[in-house]
Amino acid sequence: IRPFFVLLCSLGNILPCRALYFILNKENYVQCFIEDHPIETLLQLKTDFMDYQVGRAIDITVMPYERINSEESTIDVSDRRGNSLPVSPIRFKASAPMSSFDFEIMRDGAYSICINAQSPPADYSWRVGLEILKGQDNEYYREKAEKENLDPIQILFTKLSERAHGILNEADFMKEKEVYFHKNSLKMNHTALWWPMAQMIILLVAGVLQVQYLKSFFRKRKLI
């Protein structure tokens, strides 16, 4: 039982994350990253503003990738369950050396996370670290345990239950993507099948017309 319990503890403490480091300046005043996740996925954004000073701040905007160049404030999208959802950009302001924000994915697909400097000086170069975590962190579960009087085993199984739900949700999302790519592959194969046939028909028609033209030309010149 002891090795099994150690394995559960290890799995319960795993928190998928991605760490990034970049520089904001006049040439690269905005940095955007794309995250592809299923609906109901909780993402946490943790910023490390290395060149922070009083009065400096950075803006974070999260929006569906396909509306990154859209001027509309809200668009309607449909999730995999067929529900229509109004999705608006989510904006955060990081005005401290270390900041943390969390939000829930409202629909399946790609989201763009853009970071830019807020009212920067003329010549600036700010170093920023960004950590993107999926799911709740350990602090959330500590507060949950204190609030609901849960023991470590109950918290551990709560973590595993939520992670299992996330894995199943991710599997459904990947299955949908696989179906989408399969349909596109069939469409491309269908197009690839008919295009060579169309080329052959065009070549045959052109050859017949060319022969008819040559025969008519030779007859008019009384060469045959």
PDB file of C-alpha atoms in Angstrom:
ATOM      1  CA  ILE A   1       0.000   0.000   0.000  1.00  0.00           C
ATOM      2  CA  ARG A   2       2.865   2.382   0.763  1.00  0.00           C
ATOM      3  CA  PRO A   3       4.248   2.507  -2.838  1.00  0.00           C
ATOM      4  CA  PHE A   4       0.714   3.028  -4.142  1.00  0.00           C
ATOM      5  CA  PHE A   5       0.183   5.924  -1.722  1.00  0.00           C
ATOM      6  CA  VAL A   6       3.507   7.475  -2.773  1.00  0.00           C
ATOM      7  CA  LEU A   7       2.428   7.194  -6.420  1.00  0.00           C
ATOM      8  CA  LEU A   8      -0.895   8.914  -5.649  1.00  0.00           C
ATOM      9  CA  CYS A   9       0.918  11.712  -3.837  1.00  0.00           C
ATOM     10  CA  SER A  10       3.255  12.182  -6.794  1.00  0.00           C
ATOM     11  CA  LEU A  11       0.379  12.312  -9.280  1.00  0.00           C
ATOM     12  CA  GLY A  12      -1.564  14.682  -7.061  1.00  0.00           C
ATOM     13  CA  ASN A  13       1.289  17.178  -6.977  1.00  0.00           C
ATOM     14  CA  ILE A  14       1.823  17.256 -10.743  1.00  0.00           C
ATOM     15  CA  LEU A  15       0.648  20.565 -12.194  1.00  0.00           C
ATOM     16  CA  PRO A  16       1.109  20.957 -15.976  1.00  0.00           C
ATOM     17  CA  CYS A  17       2.773  24.265 -16.721  1.00  0.00           C
ATOM     18  CA  ARG A  18       4.740  26.211 -19.312  1.00  0.00           C
ATOM     19  CA  ALA A  19       7.299  28.914 -18.496  1.00  0.00           C
ATOM     20  CA  LEU A  20       8.256  31.703 -20.904  1.00  0.00           C
ATOM     21  CA  TYR A  21      10.695  34.588 -20.820  1.00  0.00           C
ATOM     22  CA  PHE A  22      10.691  37.582 -23.158  1.00  0.00           C
ATOM     23  CA  ILE A  23      11.586  41.272 -23.471  1.00  0.00           C
ATOM     24  CA  LEU A  24       9.208  44.138 -24.226  1.00  0.00           C
ATOM     25  CA  ASN A  25      10.754  47.114 -26.064  1.00  0.00           C
ATOM     26  CA  LYS A  26      10.016  49.532 -28.910  1.00  0.00           C
ATOM     27  CA  GLU A  27      10.603  46.887 -31.580  1.00  0.00           C
ATOM     28  CA  ASN A  28       8.700  44.127 -29.752  1.00  0.00           C
ATOM     29  CA  TYR A  29       6.127  46.097 -27.815  1.00  0.00           C
ATOM     30  CA  VAL A  30       3.632  43.209 -27.712  1.00  0.00           C
ATOM     31  CA  GLN A  31       4.198  39.475 -27.307  1.00  0.00           C
ATOM     32  CA  CYS A  32       1.449  36.946 -28.102  1.00  0.00           C
ATOM     33  CA  PHE A  33       1.279  33.239 -27.339  1.00  0.00           C
ATOM     34  CA  ILE A  34      -1.289  30.650 -28.397  1.00  0.00           C
ATOM     35  CA  GLU A  35      -2.787  28.090 -26.035  1.00  0.00           C
ATOM     36  CA  ASP A  36      -5.087  25.330 -27.322  1.00  0.00           C
ATOM     37  CA  HIS A  37      -7.359  23.845 -24.645  1.00  0.00           C
ATOM     38  CA  PRO A  38     -10.835  22.304 -24.248  1.00  0.00           C
ATOM     39  CA  ILE A  39     -13.770  23.997 -22.571  1.00  0.00           C
ATOM     40  CA  GLU A  40     -13.855  24.217 -18.746  1.00  0.00           C
ATOM     41  CA  THR A  41     -10.044  24.200 -18.495  1.00  0.00           C
ATOM     42  CA  LEU A  42      -8.747  26.477 -15.751  1.00  0.00           C
ATOM     43  CA  LEU A  43      -5.580  28.367 -16.671  1.00  0.00           C
ATOM     44  CA  GLN A  44      -3.406  30.393 -14.312  1.00  0.00           C
ATOM     45  CA  LEU A  45      -1.118  33.138 -15.551  1.00  0.00           C
ATOM     46  CA  LYS A  46       1.765  34.073 -13.262  1.00  0.00           C
ATOM     47  CA  THR A  47       3.924  37.031 -14.267  1.00  0.00           C
ATOM     48  CA  ASP A  48       7.401  37.905 -13.046  1.00  0.00           C
ATOM     49  CA  PHE A  49       8.002  41.588 -13.849  1.00  0.00           C
ATOM     50  CA  MET A  50      11.786  41.647 -13.465  1.00  0.00           C
ATOM     51  CA  ASP A  51      12.213  45.349 -14.277  1.00  0.00           C
ATOM     52  CA  TYR A  52       9.330  46.504 -12.116  1.00  0.00           C
ATOM     53  CA  GLN A  53       9.324  50.023 -10.719  1.00  0.00           C
ATOM     54  CA  VAL A  54       6.541  52.065  -9.155  1.00  0.00           C
ATOM     55  CA  GLY A  55       4.238  53.258 -11.925  1.00  0.00           C
ATOM     56  CA  ARG A  56       5.181  50.543 -14.394  1.00  0.00           C
ATOM     57  CA  ALA A  57       2.554  48.005 -15.505  1.00  0.00           C
ATOM     58  CA  ILE A  58       1.884  45.484 -18.227  1.00  0.00           C
ATOM     59  CA  ASP A  59      -1.459  44.572 -19.798  1.00  0.00           C
ATOM     60  CA  ILE A  60      -2.529  40.986 -20.489  1.00  0.00           C
ATOM     61  CA  THR A  61      -5.326  40.256 -22.962  1.00  0.00           C
ATOM     62  CA  VAL A  62      -6.782  36.786 -23.517  1.00  0.00           C
ATOM     63  CA  MET A  63      -9.080  36.256 -26.498  1.00  0.00           C
ATOM     64  CA  PRO A  64     -10.098  33.539 -28.998  1.00  0.00           C
ATOM     65  CA  TYR A  65      -7.381  33.256 -31.617  1.00  0.00           C
ATOM     66  CA  GLU A  66      -9.716  33.743 -34.607  1.00  0.00           C
ATOM     67  CA  ARG A  67     -10.863  37.141 -33.356  1.00  0.00           C
ATOM     68  CA  ILE A  68      -7.394  38.530 -32.661  1.00  0.00           C
ATOM     69  CA  ASN A  69      -7.795  41.076 -35.492  1.00  0.00           C
ATOM     70  CA  SER A  70     -11.514  41.623 -34.998  1.00  0.00           C
ATOM     71  CA  GLU A  71     -12.811  44.989 -33.862  1.00  0.00           C
ATOM     72  CA  GLU A  72     -15.930  43.509 -32.257  1.00  0.00           C
ATOM     73  CA  SER A  73     -15.917  43.455 -28.476  1.00  0.00           C
ATOM     74  CA  THR A  74     -17.914  40.207 -28.242  1.00  0.00           C
ATOM     75  CA  ILE A  75     -18.467  37.310 -30.630  1.00  0.00           C
ATOM     76  CA  ASP A  76     -20.788  34.303 -30.417  1.00  0.00           C
ATOM     77  CA  VAL A  77     -19.145  30.896 -30.623  1.00  0.00           C
ATOM     78  CA  SER A  78     -20.494  27.358 -30.250  1.00  0.00           C
ATOM     79  CA  ASP A  79     -18.959  24.732 -28.014  1.00  0.00           C
ATOM     80  CA  ARG A  80     -18.853  21.002 -28.679  1.00  0.00           C
ATOM     81  CA  ARG A  81     -22.176  20.592 -26.892  1.00  0.00           C
ATOM     82  CA  GLY A  82     -23.910  22.900 -29.385  1.00  0.00           C
ATOM     83  CA  ASN A  83     -24.353  25.794 -26.944  1.00  0.00           C
ATOM     84  CA  SER A  84     -23.872  29.312 -28.273  1.00  0.00           C
ATOM     85  CA  LEU A  85     -21.679  31.416 -26.004  1.00  0.00           C
ATOM     86  CA  PRO A  86     -20.770  35.113 -26.161  1.00  0.00           C
ATOM     87  CA  VAL A  87     -17.001  35.364 -25.721  1.00  0.00           C
ATOM     88  CA  SER A  88     -15.317  38.656 -24.852  1.00  0.00           C
ATOM     89  CA  PRO A  89     -11.624  39.439 -24.393  1.00  0.00           C
ATOM     90  CA  ILE A  90     -10.358  38.927 -20.838  1.00  0.00           C
ATOM     91  CA  ARG A  91      -8.020  41.659 -19.618  1.00  0.00           C
ATOM     92  CA  PHE A  92      -5.659  41.758 -16.657  1.00  0.00           C
ATOM     93  CA  LYS A  93      -3.247  44.387 -15.398  1.00  0.00           C
ATOM     94  CA  ALA A  94       0.020  43.354 -13.762  1.00  0.00           C
ATOM     95  CA  SER A  95       1.240  46.279 -11.665  1.00  0.00           C
ATOM     96  CA  ALA A  96       3.423  44.394  -9.174  1.00  0.00           C
ATOM     97  CA  PRO A  97       6.683  42.443  -9.373  1.00  0.00           C
ATOM     98  CA  MET A  98       4.782  39.154  -9.087  1.00  0.00           C
ATOM     99  CA  SER A  99       1.161  38.782 -10.179  1.00  0.00           C
ATOM    100  CA  SER A 100      -1.229  35.877 -10.649  1.00  0.00           C
ATOM    101  CA  PHE A 101      -4.483  35.660 -12.615  1.00  0.00           C
ATOM    102  CA  ASP A 102      -6.755  32.770 -13.448  1.00  0.00           C
ATOM    103  CA  PHE A 103      -9.585  32.261 -15.920  1.00  0.00           C
ATOM    104  CA  GLU A 104     -11.651  29.410 -17.314  1.00  0.00           C
ATOM    105  CA  ILE A 105     -11.723  28.490 -21.001  1.00  0.00           C
ATOM    106  CA  MET A 106     -15.234  29.259 -22.259  1.00  0.00           C
ATOM    107  CA  ARG A 107     -15.097  27.239 -25.467  1.00  0.00           C
ATOM    108  CA  ASP A 108     -12.895  24.671 -27.178  1.00  0.00           C
ATOM    109  CA  GLY A 109     -10.016  25.844 -29.320  1.00  0.00           C
ATOM    110  CA  ALA A 110      -7.072  28.179 -29.458  1.00  0.00           C
ATOM    111  CA  TYR A 111      -6.735  31.277 -27.299  1.00  0.00           C
ATOM    112  CA  SER A 112      -4.266  34.100 -27.821  1.00  0.00           C
ATOM    113  CA  ILE A 113      -2.498  35.512 -24.760  1.00  0.00           C
ATOM    114  CA  CYS A 114      -1.019  38.927 -25.584  1.00  0.00           C
ATOM    115  CA  ILE A 115       1.186  40.993 -23.259  1.00  0.00           C
ATOM    116  CA  ASN A 116       2.180  44.597 -23.851  1.00  0.00           C
ATOM    117  CA  ALA A 117       3.637  47.476 -21.856  1.00  0.00           C
ATOM    118  CA  GLN A 118       1.236  50.040 -20.419  1.00  0.00           C
ATOM    119  CA  SER A 119       2.298  53.662 -21.104  1.00  0.00           C
ATOM    120  CA  PRO A 120       6.017  52.849 -21.415  1.00  0.00           C
ATOM    121  CA  PRO A 121       8.765  55.494 -21.647  1.00  0.00           C
ATOM    122  CA  ALA A 122      10.275  56.355 -25.034  1.00  0.00           C
ATOM    123  CA  ASP A 123      13.245  54.041 -24.699  1.00  0.00           C
ATOM    124  CA  TYR A 124      12.443  51.000 -22.607  1.00  0.00           C
ATOM    125  CA  SER A 125      13.395  47.335 -22.343  1.00  0.00           C
ATOM    126  CA  TRP A 126      11.434  45.359 -19.800  1.00  0.00           C
ATOM    127  CA  ARG A 127      12.132  41.734 -18.920  1.00  0.00           C
ATOM    128  CA  VAL A 128       9.025  39.688 -18.223  1.00  0.00           C
ATOM    129  CA  GLY A 129       8.580  36.077 -17.190  1.00  0.00           C
ATOM    130  CA  LEU A 130       5.276  34.294 -17.800  1.00  0.00           C
ATOM    131  CA  GLU A 131       4.217  30.967 -16.347  1.00  0.00           C
ATOM    132  CA  ILE A 132       1.067  29.274 -17.669  1.00  0.00           C
ATOM    133  CA  LEU A 133      -0.353  26.586 -15.396  1.00  0.00           C
ATOM    134  CA  LYS A 134      -3.307  24.306 -16.016  1.00  0.00           C
ATOM    135  CA  GLY A 135      -5.554  23.540 -13.059  1.00  0.00           C
ATOM    136  CA  GLN A 136      -5.522  24.680  -9.456  1.00  0.00           C
ATOM    137  CA  ASP A 137      -2.304  25.146  -7.520  1.00  0.00           C
ATOM    138  CA  ASN A 138      -1.430  23.811  -4.078  1.00  0.00           C
ATOM    139  CA  GLU A 139      -2.461  27.055  -2.364  1.00  0.00           C
ATOM    140  CA  TYR A 140      -6.038  26.559  -3.594  1.00  0.00           C
ATOM    141  CA  TYR A 141      -6.179  23.053  -2.108  1.00  0.00           C
ATOM    142  CA  ARG A 142      -4.694  24.246   1.206  1.00  0.00           C
ATOM    143  CA  GLU A 143      -7.432  26.872   1.488  1.00  0.00           C
ATOM    144  CA  LYS A 144     -10.049  24.296   0.477  1.00  0.00           C
ATOM    145  CA  ALA A 145      -8.824  21.886   3.166  1.00  0.00           C
ATOM    146  CA  GLU A 146      -9.004  24.590   5.861  1.00  0.00           C
ATOM    147  CA  LYS A 147     -12.434  25.791   4.756  1.00  0.00           C
ATOM    148  CA  GLU A 148     -14.060  22.351   4.421  1.00  0.00           C
ATOM    149  CA  ASN A 149     -12.028  20.554   7.140  1.00  0.00           C
ATOM    150  CA  LEU A 150     -10.613  17.960   4.757  1.00  0.00           C
ATOM    151  CA  ASP A 151      -7.762  15.645   5.665  1.00  0.00           C
ATOM    152  CA  PRO A 152      -4.764  15.073   3.341  1.00  0.00           C
ATOM    153  CA  ILE A 153      -6.245  11.875   1.855  1.00  0.00           C
ATOM    154  CA  GLN A 154      -9.505  13.635   0.963  1.00  0.00           C
ATOM    155  CA  ILE A 155      -7.605  16.527  -0.602  1.00  0.00           C
ATOM    156  CA  LEU A 156      -5.435  14.075  -2.538  1.00  0.00           C
ATOM    157  CA  PHE A 157      -8.430  12.281  -3.998  1.00  0.00           C
ATOM    158  CA  THR A 158     -10.072  15.628  -4.768  1.00  0.00           C
ATOM    159  CA  LYS A 159      -6.978  16.556  -6.761  1.00  0.00           C
ATOM    160  CA  LEU A 160      -6.967  13.235  -8.584  1.00  0.00           C
ATOM    161  CA  SER A 161     -10.682  13.474  -9.349  1.00  0.00           C
ATOM    162  CA  GLU A 162     -10.282  16.928 -10.858  1.00  0.00           C
ATOM    163  CA  ARG A 163      -7.210  15.853 -12.832  1.00  0.00           C
ATOM    164  CA  ALA A 164      -9.076  12.786 -14.130  1.00  0.00           C
ATOM    165  CA  HIS A 165     -11.949  15.024 -15.235  1.00  0.00           C
ATOM    166  CA  GLY A 166      -9.458  17.260 -17.006  1.00  0.00           C
ATOM    167  CA  ILE A 167      -7.835  14.284 -18.760  1.00  0.00           C
ATOM    168  CA  LEU A 168     -11.203  12.982 -19.977  1.00  0.00           C
ATOM    169  CA  ASN A 169     -12.134  16.474 -21.143  1.00  0.00           C
ATOM    170  CA  GLU A 170      -8.828  16.715 -23.008  1.00  0.00           C
ATOM    171  CA  ALA A 171      -9.437  13.293 -24.578  1.00  0.00           C
ATOM    172  CA  ASP A 172     -12.855  14.394 -25.850  1.00  0.00           C
ATOM    173  CA  PHE A 173     -11.279  17.554 -27.254  1.00  0.00           C
ATOM    174  CA  MET A 174      -8.540  15.618 -29.044  1.00  0.00           C
ATOM    175  CA  LYS A 175     -11.146  13.204 -30.416  1.00  0.00           C
ATOM    176  CA  GLU A 176     -13.060  16.135 -31.904  1.00  0.00           C
ATOM    177  CA  LYS A 177      -9.876  17.511 -33.437  1.00  0.00           C
ATOM    178  CA  GLU A 178      -9.094  14.098 -34.894  1.00  0.00           C
ATOM    179  CA  VAL A 179     -12.576  13.937 -36.487  1.00  0.00           C
ATOM    180  CA  TYR A 180     -12.087  17.433 -37.903  1.00  0.00           C
ATOM    181  CA  PHE A 181      -8.695  16.574 -39.409  1.00  0.00           C
ATOM    182  CA  HIS A 182     -10.084  13.288 -40.745  1.00  0.00           C
ATOM    183  CA  LYS A 183     -12.853  15.149 -42.582  1.00  0.00           C
ATOM    184  CA  ASN A 184     -10.308  17.576 -44.002  1.00  0.00           C
ATOM    185  CA  SER A 185      -8.109  14.671 -45.119  1.00  0.00           C
ATOM    186  CA  LEU A 186     -11.049  13.016 -46.884  1.00  0.00           C
ATOM    187  CA  LYS A 187     -11.893  16.295 -48.582  1.00  0.00           C
ATOM    188  CA  MET A 188      -8.302  16.777 -49.723  1.00  0.00           C
ATOM    189  CA  ASN A 189      -8.117  13.176 -50.979  1.00  0.00           C
ATOM    190  CA  HIS A 190     -11.358  13.663 -52.896  1.00  0.00           C
ATOM    191  CA  THR A 191      -9.969  16.833 -54.479  1.00  0.00           C
ATOM    192  CA  ALA A 192      -6.662  15.125 -55.253  1.00  0.00           C
ATOM    193  CA  LEU A 193      -8.549  12.268 -56.943  1.00  0.00           C
ATOM    194  CA  TRP A 194     -10.608  14.437 -59.301  1.00  0.00           C
ATOM    195  CA  TRP A 195      -7.931  16.963 -60.220  1.00  0.00           C
ATOM    196  CA  PRO A 196      -5.675  14.490 -62.154  1.00  0.00           C
ATOM    197  CA  MET A 197      -8.752  13.102 -63.892  1.00  0.00           C
ATOM    198  CA  ALA A 198      -9.754  16.622 -64.940  1.00  0.00           C
ATOM    199  CA  GLN A 199      -6.221  17.218 -66.233  1.00  0.00           C
ATOM    200  CA  MET A 200      -6.335  14.009 -68.295  1.00  0.00           C
ATOM    201  CA  ILE A 201      -9.711  14.946 -69.813  1.00  0.00           C
ATOM    202  CA  ILE A 202      -8.421  18.413 -70.714  1.00  0.00           C
ATOM    203  CA  LEU A 203      -5.326  16.895 -72.333  1.00  0.00           C
ATOM    204  CA  LEU A 204      -7.430  14.385 -74.327  1.00  0.00           C
ATOM    205  CA  VAL A 205      -9.833  17.087 -75.546  1.00  0.00           C
ATOM    206  CA  ALA A 206      -6.909  19.333 -76.483  1.00  0.00           C
ATOM    207  CA  GLY A 207      -5.247  16.451 -78.354  1.00  0.00           C
ATOM    208  CA  VAL A 208      -8.411  15.608 -80.317  1.00  0.00           C
ATOM    209  CA  LEU A 209      -8.963  19.257 -81.227  1.00  0.00           C
ATOM    210  CA  GLN A 210      -5.335  19.589 -82.288  1.00  0.00           C
ATOM    211  CA  VAL A 211      -5.602  16.523 -84.559  1.00  0.00           C
ATOM    212  CA  GLN A 212      -8.837  17.822 -86.103  1.00  0.00           C
ATOM    213  CA  TYR A 213      -7.242  21.201 -86.720  1.00  0.00           C
ATOM    214  CA  LEU A 214      -4.180  19.644 -88.401  1.00  0.00           C
ATOM    215  CA  LYS A 215      -6.342  17.416 -90.626  1.00  0.00           C
ATOM    216  CA  SER A 216      -8.444  20.428 -91.675  1.00  0.00           C
ATOM    217  CA  PHE A 217      -5.296  22.459 -92.356  1.00  0.00           C
ATOM    218  CA  PHE A 218      -3.743  19.781 -94.572  1.00  0.00           C
ATOM    219  CA  ARG A 219      -7.002  19.274 -96.502  1.00  0.00           C
ATOM    220  CA  LYS A 220      -7.317  22.985 -97.236  1.00  0.00           C
ATOM    221  CA  ARG A 221      -3.757  23.050 -98.535  1.00  0.00           C
ATOM    222  CA  LYS A 222      -4.513  19.869-100.526  1.00  0.00           C
ATOM    223  CA  LEU A 223      -1.575  18.122 -98.908  1.00  0.00           C
ATOM    224  CA  ILE A 224      -3.631  14.993 -98.231  1.00  0.00           C
TER     225      ILE A 224
END
